[in-house]
Coordinates of C-alpha atoms and ligand atoms in Angstrom, one line a residue:
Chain A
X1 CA 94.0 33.2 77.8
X2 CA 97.6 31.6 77.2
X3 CA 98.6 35.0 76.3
X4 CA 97.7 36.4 79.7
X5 CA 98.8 33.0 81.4
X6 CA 102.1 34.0 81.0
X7 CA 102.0 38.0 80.8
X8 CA 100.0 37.8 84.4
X9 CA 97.6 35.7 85.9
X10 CA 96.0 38.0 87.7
X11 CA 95.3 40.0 84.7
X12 CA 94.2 36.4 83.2
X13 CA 91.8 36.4 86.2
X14 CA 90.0 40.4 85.7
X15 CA 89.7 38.9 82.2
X16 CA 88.5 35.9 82.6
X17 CA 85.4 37.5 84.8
X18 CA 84.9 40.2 82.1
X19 CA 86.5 42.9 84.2
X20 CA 87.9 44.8 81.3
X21 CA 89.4 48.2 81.2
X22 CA 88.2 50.7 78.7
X23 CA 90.9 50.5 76.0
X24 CA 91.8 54.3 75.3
X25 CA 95.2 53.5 76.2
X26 CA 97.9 54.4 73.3
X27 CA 98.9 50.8 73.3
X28 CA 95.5 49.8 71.7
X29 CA 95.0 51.9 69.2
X30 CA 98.9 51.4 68.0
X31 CA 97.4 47.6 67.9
X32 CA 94.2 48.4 65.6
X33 CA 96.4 51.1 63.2
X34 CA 98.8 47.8 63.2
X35 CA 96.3 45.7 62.0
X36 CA 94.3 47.7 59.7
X37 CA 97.3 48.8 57.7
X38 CA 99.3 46.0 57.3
X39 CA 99.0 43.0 55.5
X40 CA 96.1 44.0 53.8
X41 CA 95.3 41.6 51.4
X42 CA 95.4 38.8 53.5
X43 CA 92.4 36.5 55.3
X44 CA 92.4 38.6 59.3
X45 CA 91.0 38.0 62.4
X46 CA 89.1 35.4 62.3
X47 CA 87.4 34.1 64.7
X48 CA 87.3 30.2 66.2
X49 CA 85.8 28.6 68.9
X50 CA 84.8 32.5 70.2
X51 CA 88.4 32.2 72.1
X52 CA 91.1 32.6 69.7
X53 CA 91.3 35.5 67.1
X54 CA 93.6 34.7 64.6
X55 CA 95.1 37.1 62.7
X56 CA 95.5 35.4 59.4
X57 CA 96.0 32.2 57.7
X58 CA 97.7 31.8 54.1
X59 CA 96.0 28.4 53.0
X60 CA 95.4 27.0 56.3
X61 CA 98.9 25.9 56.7
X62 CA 100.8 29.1 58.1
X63 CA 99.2 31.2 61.0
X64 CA 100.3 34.7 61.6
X65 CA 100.1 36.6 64.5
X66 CA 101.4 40.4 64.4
X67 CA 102.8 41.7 67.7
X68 CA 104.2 45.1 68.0
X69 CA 107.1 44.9 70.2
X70 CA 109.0 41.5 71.6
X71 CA 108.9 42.4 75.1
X72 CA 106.2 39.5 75.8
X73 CA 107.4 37.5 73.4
X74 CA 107.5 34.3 75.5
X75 CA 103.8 34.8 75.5
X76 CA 103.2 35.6 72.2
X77 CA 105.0 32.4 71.2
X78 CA 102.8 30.2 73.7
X79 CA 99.8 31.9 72.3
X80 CA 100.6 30.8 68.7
X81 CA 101.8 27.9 70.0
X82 CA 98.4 27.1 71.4
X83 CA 96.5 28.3 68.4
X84 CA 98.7 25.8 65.7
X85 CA 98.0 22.9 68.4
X86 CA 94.2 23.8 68.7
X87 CA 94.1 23.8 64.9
X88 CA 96.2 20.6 64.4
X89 CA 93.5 18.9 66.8
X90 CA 90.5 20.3 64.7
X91 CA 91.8 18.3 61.6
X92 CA 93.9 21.4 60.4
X93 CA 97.7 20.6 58.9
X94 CA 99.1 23.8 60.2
X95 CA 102.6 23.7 59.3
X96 CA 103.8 27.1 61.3
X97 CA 103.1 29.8 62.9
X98 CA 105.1 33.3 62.2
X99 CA 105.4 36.1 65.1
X100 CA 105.4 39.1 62.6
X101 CA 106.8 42.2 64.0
X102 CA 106.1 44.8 61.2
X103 CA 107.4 47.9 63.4
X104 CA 110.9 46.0 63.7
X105 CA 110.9 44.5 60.2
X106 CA 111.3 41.2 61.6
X107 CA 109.7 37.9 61.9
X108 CA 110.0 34.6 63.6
X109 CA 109.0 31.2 62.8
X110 CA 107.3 29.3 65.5
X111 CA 106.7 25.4 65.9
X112 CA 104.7 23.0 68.2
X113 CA 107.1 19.7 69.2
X114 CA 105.5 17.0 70.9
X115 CA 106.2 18.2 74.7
X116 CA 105.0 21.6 73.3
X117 CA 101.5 19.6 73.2
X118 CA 101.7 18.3 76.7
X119 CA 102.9 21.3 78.3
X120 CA 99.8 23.2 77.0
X121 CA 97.3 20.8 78.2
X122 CA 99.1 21.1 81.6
X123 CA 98.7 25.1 81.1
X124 CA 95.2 25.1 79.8
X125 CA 94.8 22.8 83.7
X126 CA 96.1 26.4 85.2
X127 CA 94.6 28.6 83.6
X128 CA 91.1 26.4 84.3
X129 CA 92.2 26.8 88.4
X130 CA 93.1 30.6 88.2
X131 CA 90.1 31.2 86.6
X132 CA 88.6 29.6 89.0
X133 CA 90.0 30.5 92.3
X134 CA 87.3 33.3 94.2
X135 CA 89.5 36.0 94.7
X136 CA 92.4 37.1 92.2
X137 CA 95.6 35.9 92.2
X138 CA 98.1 38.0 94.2
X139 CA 100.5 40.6 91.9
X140 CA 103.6 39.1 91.0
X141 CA 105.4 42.2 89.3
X142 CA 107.7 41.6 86.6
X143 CA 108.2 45.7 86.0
X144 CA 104.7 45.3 83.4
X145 CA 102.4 46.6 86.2
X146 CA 103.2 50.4 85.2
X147 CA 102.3 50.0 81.9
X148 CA 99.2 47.5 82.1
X149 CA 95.4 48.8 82.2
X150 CA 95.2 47.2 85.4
X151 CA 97.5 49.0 87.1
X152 CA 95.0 51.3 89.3
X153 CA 92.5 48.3 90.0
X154 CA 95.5 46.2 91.2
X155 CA 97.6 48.8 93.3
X156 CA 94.9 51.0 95.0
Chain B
X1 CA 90.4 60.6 79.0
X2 CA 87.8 61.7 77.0
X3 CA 86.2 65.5 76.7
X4 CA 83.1 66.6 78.3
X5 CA 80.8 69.1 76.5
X6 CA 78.4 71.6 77.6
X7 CA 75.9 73.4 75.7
X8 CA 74.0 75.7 76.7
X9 CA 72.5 76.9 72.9
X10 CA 69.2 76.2 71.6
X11 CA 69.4 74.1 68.5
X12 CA 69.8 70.6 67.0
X13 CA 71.9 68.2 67.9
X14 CA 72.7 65.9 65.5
X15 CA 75.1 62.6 64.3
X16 CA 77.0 63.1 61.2
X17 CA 78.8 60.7 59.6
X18 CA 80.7 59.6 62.0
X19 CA 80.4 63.2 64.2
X20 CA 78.0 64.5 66.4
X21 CA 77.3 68.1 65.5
X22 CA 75.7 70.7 67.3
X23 CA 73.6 73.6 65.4
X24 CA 72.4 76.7 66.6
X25 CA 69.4 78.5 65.5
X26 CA 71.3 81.3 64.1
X27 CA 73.0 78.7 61.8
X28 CA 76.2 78.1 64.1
X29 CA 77.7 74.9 63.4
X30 CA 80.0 72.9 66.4
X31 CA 81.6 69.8 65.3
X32 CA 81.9 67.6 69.2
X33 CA 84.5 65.4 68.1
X34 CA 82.8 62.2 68.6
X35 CA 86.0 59.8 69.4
X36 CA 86.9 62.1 72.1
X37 CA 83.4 63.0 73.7
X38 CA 82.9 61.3 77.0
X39 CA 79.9 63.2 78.2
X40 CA 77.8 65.8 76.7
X41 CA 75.5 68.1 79.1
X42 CA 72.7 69.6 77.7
X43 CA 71.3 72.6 79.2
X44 CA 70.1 74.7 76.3
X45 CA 66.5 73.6 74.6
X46 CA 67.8 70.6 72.1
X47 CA 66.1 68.4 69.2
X48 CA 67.6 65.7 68.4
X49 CA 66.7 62.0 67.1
X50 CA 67.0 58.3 67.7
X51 CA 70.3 58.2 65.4
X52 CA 72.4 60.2 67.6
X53 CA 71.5 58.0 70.6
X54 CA 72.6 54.9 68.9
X55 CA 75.4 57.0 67.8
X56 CA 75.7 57.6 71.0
X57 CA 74.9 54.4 72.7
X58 CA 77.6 52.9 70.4
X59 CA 80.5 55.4 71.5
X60 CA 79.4 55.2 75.1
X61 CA 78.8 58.7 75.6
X62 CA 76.9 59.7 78.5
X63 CA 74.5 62.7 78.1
X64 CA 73.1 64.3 81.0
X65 CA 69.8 66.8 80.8
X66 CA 69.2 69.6 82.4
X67 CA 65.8 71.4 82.2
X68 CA 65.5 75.4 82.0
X69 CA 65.9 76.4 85.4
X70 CA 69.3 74.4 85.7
X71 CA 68.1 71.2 87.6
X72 CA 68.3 68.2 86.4
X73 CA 66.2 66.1 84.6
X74 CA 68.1 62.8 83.9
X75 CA 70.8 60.6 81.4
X76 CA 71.3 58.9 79.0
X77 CA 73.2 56.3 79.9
X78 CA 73.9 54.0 77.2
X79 CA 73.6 50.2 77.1
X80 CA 76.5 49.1 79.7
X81 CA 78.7 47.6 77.6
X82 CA 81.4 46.3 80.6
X83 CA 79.3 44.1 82.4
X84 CA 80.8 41.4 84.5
X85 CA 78.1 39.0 85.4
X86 CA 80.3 37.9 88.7
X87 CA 80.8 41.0 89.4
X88 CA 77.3 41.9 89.7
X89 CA 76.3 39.0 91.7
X90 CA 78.8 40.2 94.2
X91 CA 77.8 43.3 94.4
X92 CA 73.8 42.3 95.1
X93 CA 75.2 39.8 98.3
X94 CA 77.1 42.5 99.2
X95 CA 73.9 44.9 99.5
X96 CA 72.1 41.7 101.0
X97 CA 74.5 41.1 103.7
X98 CA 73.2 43.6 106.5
X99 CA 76.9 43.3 108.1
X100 CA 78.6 44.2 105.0
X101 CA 76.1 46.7 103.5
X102 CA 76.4 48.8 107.2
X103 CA 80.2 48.4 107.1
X104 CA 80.9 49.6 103.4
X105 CA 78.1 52.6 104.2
X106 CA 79.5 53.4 107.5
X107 CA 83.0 53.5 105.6
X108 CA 81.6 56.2 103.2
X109 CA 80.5 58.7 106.0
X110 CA 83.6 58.6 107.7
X111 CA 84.5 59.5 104.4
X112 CA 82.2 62.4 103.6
X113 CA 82.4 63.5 107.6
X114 CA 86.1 63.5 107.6
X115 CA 86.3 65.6 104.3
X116 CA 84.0 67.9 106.0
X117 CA 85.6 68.5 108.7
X118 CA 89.1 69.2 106.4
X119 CA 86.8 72.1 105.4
X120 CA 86.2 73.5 108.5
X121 CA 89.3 72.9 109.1
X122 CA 90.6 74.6 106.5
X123 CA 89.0 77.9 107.4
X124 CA 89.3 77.7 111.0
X125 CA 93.3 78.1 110.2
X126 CA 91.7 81.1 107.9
X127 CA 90.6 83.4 110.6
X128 CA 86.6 81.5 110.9
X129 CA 86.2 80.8 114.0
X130 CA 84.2 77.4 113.5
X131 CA 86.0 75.2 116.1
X132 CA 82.9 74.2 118.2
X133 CA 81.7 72.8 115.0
X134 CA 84.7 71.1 114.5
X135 CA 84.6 69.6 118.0
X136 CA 80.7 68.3 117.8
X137 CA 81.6 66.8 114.1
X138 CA 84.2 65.0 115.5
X139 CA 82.1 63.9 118.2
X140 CA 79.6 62.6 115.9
X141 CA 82.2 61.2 113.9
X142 CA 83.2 58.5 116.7
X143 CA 79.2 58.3 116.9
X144 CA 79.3 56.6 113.2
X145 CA 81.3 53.2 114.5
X146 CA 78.3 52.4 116.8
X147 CA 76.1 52.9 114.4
X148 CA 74.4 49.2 114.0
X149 CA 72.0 50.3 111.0
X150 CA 71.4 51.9 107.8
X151 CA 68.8 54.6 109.8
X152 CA 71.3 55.4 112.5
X153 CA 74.0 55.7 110.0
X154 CA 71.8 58.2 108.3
X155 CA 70.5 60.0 111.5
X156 CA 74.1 60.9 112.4
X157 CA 75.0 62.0 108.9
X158 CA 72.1 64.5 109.1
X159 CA 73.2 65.9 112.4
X160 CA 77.0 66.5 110.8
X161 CA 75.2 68.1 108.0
X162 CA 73.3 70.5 110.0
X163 CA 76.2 71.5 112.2
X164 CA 78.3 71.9 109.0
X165 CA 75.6 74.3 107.6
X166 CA 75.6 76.1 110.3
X167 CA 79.1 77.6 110.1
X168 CA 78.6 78.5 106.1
X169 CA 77.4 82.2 107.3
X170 CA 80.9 82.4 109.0
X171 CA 82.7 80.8 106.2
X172 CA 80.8 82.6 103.5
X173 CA 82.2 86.2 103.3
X174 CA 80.2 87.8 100.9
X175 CA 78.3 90.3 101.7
X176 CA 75.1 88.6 100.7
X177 CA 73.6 89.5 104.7
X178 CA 72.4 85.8 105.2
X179 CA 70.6 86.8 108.6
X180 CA 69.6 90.5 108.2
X181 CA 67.2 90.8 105.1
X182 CA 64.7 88.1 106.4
X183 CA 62.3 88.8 103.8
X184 CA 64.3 87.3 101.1
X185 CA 65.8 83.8 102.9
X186 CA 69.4 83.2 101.8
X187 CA 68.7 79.9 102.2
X188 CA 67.6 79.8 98.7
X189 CA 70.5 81.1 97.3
X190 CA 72.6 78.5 99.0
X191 CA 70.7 75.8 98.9
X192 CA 69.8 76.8 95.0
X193 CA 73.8 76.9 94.5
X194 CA 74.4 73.4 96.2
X195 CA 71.4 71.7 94.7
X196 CA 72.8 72.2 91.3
X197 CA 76.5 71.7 91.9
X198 CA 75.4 68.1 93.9
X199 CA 73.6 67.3 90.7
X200 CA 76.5 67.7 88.8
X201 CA 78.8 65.6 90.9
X202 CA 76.0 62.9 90.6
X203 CA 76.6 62.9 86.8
X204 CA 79.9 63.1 87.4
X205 CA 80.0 59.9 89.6
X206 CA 77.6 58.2 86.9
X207 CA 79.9 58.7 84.1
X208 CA 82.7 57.2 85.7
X209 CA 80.9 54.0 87.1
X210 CA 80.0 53.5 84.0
X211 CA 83.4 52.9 82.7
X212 CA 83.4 50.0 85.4
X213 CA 81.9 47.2 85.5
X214 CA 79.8 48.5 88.6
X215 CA 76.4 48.4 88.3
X216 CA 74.6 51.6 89.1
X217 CA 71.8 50.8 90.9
X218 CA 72.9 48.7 93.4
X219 CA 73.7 51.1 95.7
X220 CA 74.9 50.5 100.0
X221 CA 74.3 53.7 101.9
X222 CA 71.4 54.8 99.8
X223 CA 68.3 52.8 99.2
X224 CA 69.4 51.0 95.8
X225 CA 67.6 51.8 92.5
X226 CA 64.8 53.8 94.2
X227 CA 64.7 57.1 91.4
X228 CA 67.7 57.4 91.0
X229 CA 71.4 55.3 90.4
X230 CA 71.4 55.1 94.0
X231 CA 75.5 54.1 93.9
X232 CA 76.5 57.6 92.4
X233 CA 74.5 59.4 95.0
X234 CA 77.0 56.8 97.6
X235 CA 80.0 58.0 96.3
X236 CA 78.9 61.5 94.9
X237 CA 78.5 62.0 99.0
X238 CA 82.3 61.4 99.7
X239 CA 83.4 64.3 96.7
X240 CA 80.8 67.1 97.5
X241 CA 83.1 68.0 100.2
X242 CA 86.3 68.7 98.2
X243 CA 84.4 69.3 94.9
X244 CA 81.5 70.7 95.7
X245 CA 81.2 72.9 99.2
X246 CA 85.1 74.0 98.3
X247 CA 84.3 75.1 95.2
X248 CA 81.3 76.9 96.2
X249 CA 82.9 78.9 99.4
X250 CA 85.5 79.9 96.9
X251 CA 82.9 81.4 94.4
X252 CA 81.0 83.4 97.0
X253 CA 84.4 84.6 98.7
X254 CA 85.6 85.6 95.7
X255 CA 82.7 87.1 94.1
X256 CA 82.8 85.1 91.8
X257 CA 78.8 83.9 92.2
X258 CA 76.7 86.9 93.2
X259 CA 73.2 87.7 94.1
X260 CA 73.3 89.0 90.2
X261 CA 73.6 85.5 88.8
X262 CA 70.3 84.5 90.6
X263 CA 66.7 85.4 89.0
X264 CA 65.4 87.7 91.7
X265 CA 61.7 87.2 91.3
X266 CA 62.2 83.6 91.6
X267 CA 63.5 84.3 95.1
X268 CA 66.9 83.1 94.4
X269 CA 65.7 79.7 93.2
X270 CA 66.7 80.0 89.9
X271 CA 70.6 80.8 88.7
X272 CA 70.6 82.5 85.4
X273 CA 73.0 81.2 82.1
X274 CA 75.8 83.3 82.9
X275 CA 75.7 81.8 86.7
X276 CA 75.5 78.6 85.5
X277 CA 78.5 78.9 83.1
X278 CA 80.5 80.5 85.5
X279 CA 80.1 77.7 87.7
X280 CA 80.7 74.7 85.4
X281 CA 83.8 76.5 84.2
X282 CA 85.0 76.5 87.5
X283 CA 83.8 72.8 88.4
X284 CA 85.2 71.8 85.0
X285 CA 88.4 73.1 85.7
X286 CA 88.5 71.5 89.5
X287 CA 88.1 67.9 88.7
X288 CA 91.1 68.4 85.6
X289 CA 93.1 69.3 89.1
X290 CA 95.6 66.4 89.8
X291 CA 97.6 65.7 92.7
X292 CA 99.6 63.2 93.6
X293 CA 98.9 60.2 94.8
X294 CA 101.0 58.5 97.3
X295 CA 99.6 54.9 97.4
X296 CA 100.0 54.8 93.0
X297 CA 103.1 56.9 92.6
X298 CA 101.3 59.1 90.1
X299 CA 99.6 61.9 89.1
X300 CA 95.6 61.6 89.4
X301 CA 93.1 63.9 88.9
X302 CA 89.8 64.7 91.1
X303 CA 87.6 63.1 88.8
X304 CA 90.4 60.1 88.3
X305 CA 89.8 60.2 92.3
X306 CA 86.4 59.0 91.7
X307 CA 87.1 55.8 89.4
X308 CA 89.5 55.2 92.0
X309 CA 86.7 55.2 94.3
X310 CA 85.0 52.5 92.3
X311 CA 87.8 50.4 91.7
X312 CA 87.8 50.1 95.7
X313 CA 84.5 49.2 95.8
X314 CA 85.0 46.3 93.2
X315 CA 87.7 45.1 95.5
X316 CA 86.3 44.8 98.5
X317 CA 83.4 43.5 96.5
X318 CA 84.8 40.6 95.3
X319 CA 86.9 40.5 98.9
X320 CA 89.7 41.5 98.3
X321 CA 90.7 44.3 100.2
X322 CA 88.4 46.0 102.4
X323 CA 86.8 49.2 101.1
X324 CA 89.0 52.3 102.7
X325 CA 87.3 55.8 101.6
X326 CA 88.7 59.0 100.2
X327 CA 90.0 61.2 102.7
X328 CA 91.3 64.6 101.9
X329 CA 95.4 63.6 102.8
X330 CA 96.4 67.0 101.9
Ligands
SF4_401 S1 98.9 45.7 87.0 FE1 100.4 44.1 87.2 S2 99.4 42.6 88.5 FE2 97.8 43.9 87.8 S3 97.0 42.9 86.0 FE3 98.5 44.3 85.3 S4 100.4 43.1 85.2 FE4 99.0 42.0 86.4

């Protein structure tokens, strides 16, 4: 849901009410072929509090979360940031998170200061009164609309 | 999008591994590749077993059945497996609302009315002389906005319907001699033609509702979840215009569909295999058309048309945008 707070809200919305699109689109199955091939040897996707779906931990200190392209990368960071914080308040010394991005060969270490933690209470407030509101937030294009599974449901 | 398959072979039909195979009784194998199968039609005489419905079930395959004589018998139509709970609350106050329910089913006449008279239309510019029909449709057409209720709504659909049918001796050029040889009524042969192309719309419409999170059976212009999934037979109305009634004019005018593809002894009533392959050909091949489409800035196809149809539903369900039918723009 942080993900999709900042990639779109109204996307955060469809999702939030279980409006989802069938995912046939190439973008998914690049994800899955992403995540079944690399890192194989490594604890994946697990599953907490049935919202976040981590993609690996390396002894509960380090989580990873493999991305395929840095075009929502702002996101992607919030997301991890969200998911060390969530930990951290479970009891769990997470030292880092790491946005891997295995297509690029590159990686990027990700942190969670102190306003980190207060911004995302503020942002888990928003995302509680989008989700909320009766009729979807209105589109706010940033150029992503083409490419999003949404697309048709938004603009017909 | 996914493939659709028909088969028309007596055999088994079976999963495996992670395939669903078809074999004939001569020993034929077909692999159907499973990822890519959306729907699978079944016309021939077919065993099968509980394992390839789960198989099924669990790729969200739809397979529709048709019995020997071609019509249809029902789906398969596995678990839904997008539901949206608010979604479907919406959609039941929607139905309960009298206001609402008559404005979203008076919205999908116009629809169906207006691509009817495009038809007409169309062969009126073709050398048919069919514009008194075109006139009265039109007529009834502004009749549909004072239409307070369901029944009216209905009434005047029928009356468009009956002056439509009217003109299909002028449209239809064949040389089938509608009027002339009385004893056998080419009714039959017409009304055997549209009864089993407006079943396959319906399944058409059902498959792609139930890649929404729509629920089928809750249905506005029809009486919802009486038989049938009432909502496919709303917005299977709106395409039988443009992908049913052209498609058909256009097999009889070319010869395409002949008095040969029919059983004679069962006075018409019953189209033979070859008939009935010709004809899904065709109607496979009609909703892979695209066009473009203005209000997306792509290309969709006729069957993308009718998701389309559903998303606009799902809007104005959950009031967003008023419902706004398909009307033939080109
Ligand atoms: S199409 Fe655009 S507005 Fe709609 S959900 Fe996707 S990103 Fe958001």
């Amino acid at each position: 849901m942080v993900y999709y707070y900042f990639v779109c809200q109204r996307k955060l919305w469809f999702f939030s009410r279980h409006y989802t699109m069938e995912d046939n689109s190439e973008l998914v199955s690049m994800g899955k072929l992403i995540d079944e091939t690399s890192y194989k040897r490594e604890k994946k996707n697990i599953l907490i509090d049935e919202e976040i779906n981590i993609d690996f931990l390396k002894d509960w200190k380090v989580i990873h979360e493999v991305k395929k392209s840095r075009k929502v990368n702002e996101a992607s960071k919030w997301q991890l940031k969200y998911y060390i914080w969530l930990l951290r308040n479970k009891g769990v010394e997470i030292e880092k998170g790491v946005l891997d991005y295995p297509l690029l060969r590159k990686r990027e270490d990700v942190f969670v200061s102190e306003k980190d933690g207060k911004d995302l209470n503020e942002i888990l407030d928003k995302i509680d009164e989008i989700r909320s509101l009766k009729i979807p937030p209105v589109i706010s294009t940033k150029g992503i609309c083409k490419k999003c599974a949404y697309y048709e449901l938004c603009y017909i | 999008m996914g493939e659709t398959f028909y088969i028309f072979q007596d055999g088994q039909l079976k999963r495996k591994d992670n395939n669903i195979v078809m074999s004939t009784l001569s020993g034929q194998k077909k692999n159907l590749k499973s990822e890519v199968t959306d729907e699978i039609y079944i016309f021939g005489e077919i065993e099968t077993n509980s394992k390839l419905l789960n198989f099924l079930s669990q790729q969200k395959t739809t397979m529709h059945i048709f019995n020997y004589y071609g019509f249809y018998s029902g789906s398969f139509y596995p678990r839904e497996s997008n539901v949206s709970g608010h979604l479907l609350v919406n959609q039941v106050k929607k139905y309960d609302n009298t206001e609402e329910r008559v404005r979203i089913a008076k919205e999908m006449l116009k629809s169906a009315a207006h691509n009817i008279y495009r038809n007409l239309r169309y062969y009126n510019g073709r050398g048919t002389d069919v514009e008194s029909a075109m006139k009265d449709i039109q007529r009834l057409i502004k009749r549909l906005d004072y239409c307070a209720s369901i029944h009216e709504l209905m009434g005047t659909e029928g009356n468009i319907r009956k002056i439509y049918y009217s003109t299909w001796n002028a449209i239809v050029k064949q040389d089938i001699r509608f009027e002339k040889r009385k004893k056998r009524p080419p009714d039959n042969l017409i009304n055997s033609l549209l009864s089993f192309v407006n079943s396959l719309i319906y399944t058409t419409v059902l498959s792609e509702i139930y890649k929404t999170q729509l629920n089928p059976t809750i249905s506005y212009l029809h009486e919802p979840g009486t038989k049938r999934f009432s909502l496919s037979l709303d917005i299977a109305e709106i395409f039988k215009p443009l992908i049913g009634e052209r498609m058909i004019f256009s097999l009889l005018n070319k010869n395409q569909i002949t008095e040969q593809d029919f059983e004679k002894e069962s006075n018409y009533l019953y189209l033979k295999e070859a008939g009935k392959k010709k004809i899904l050909i065709e109607y496979d091949q009609r909703l892979k058309r695209t066009l473009f489409h203005k209000g997306l800035g792509r290309e969709v196809s006729y069957r993308y048309l009718i998701r389309l149809e559903c998303y606009k539903l799902i809007k104005d369900i959950i009031d967003e945008k008023q419902y706004d039918g398909f009307k033939i723009w080109w």
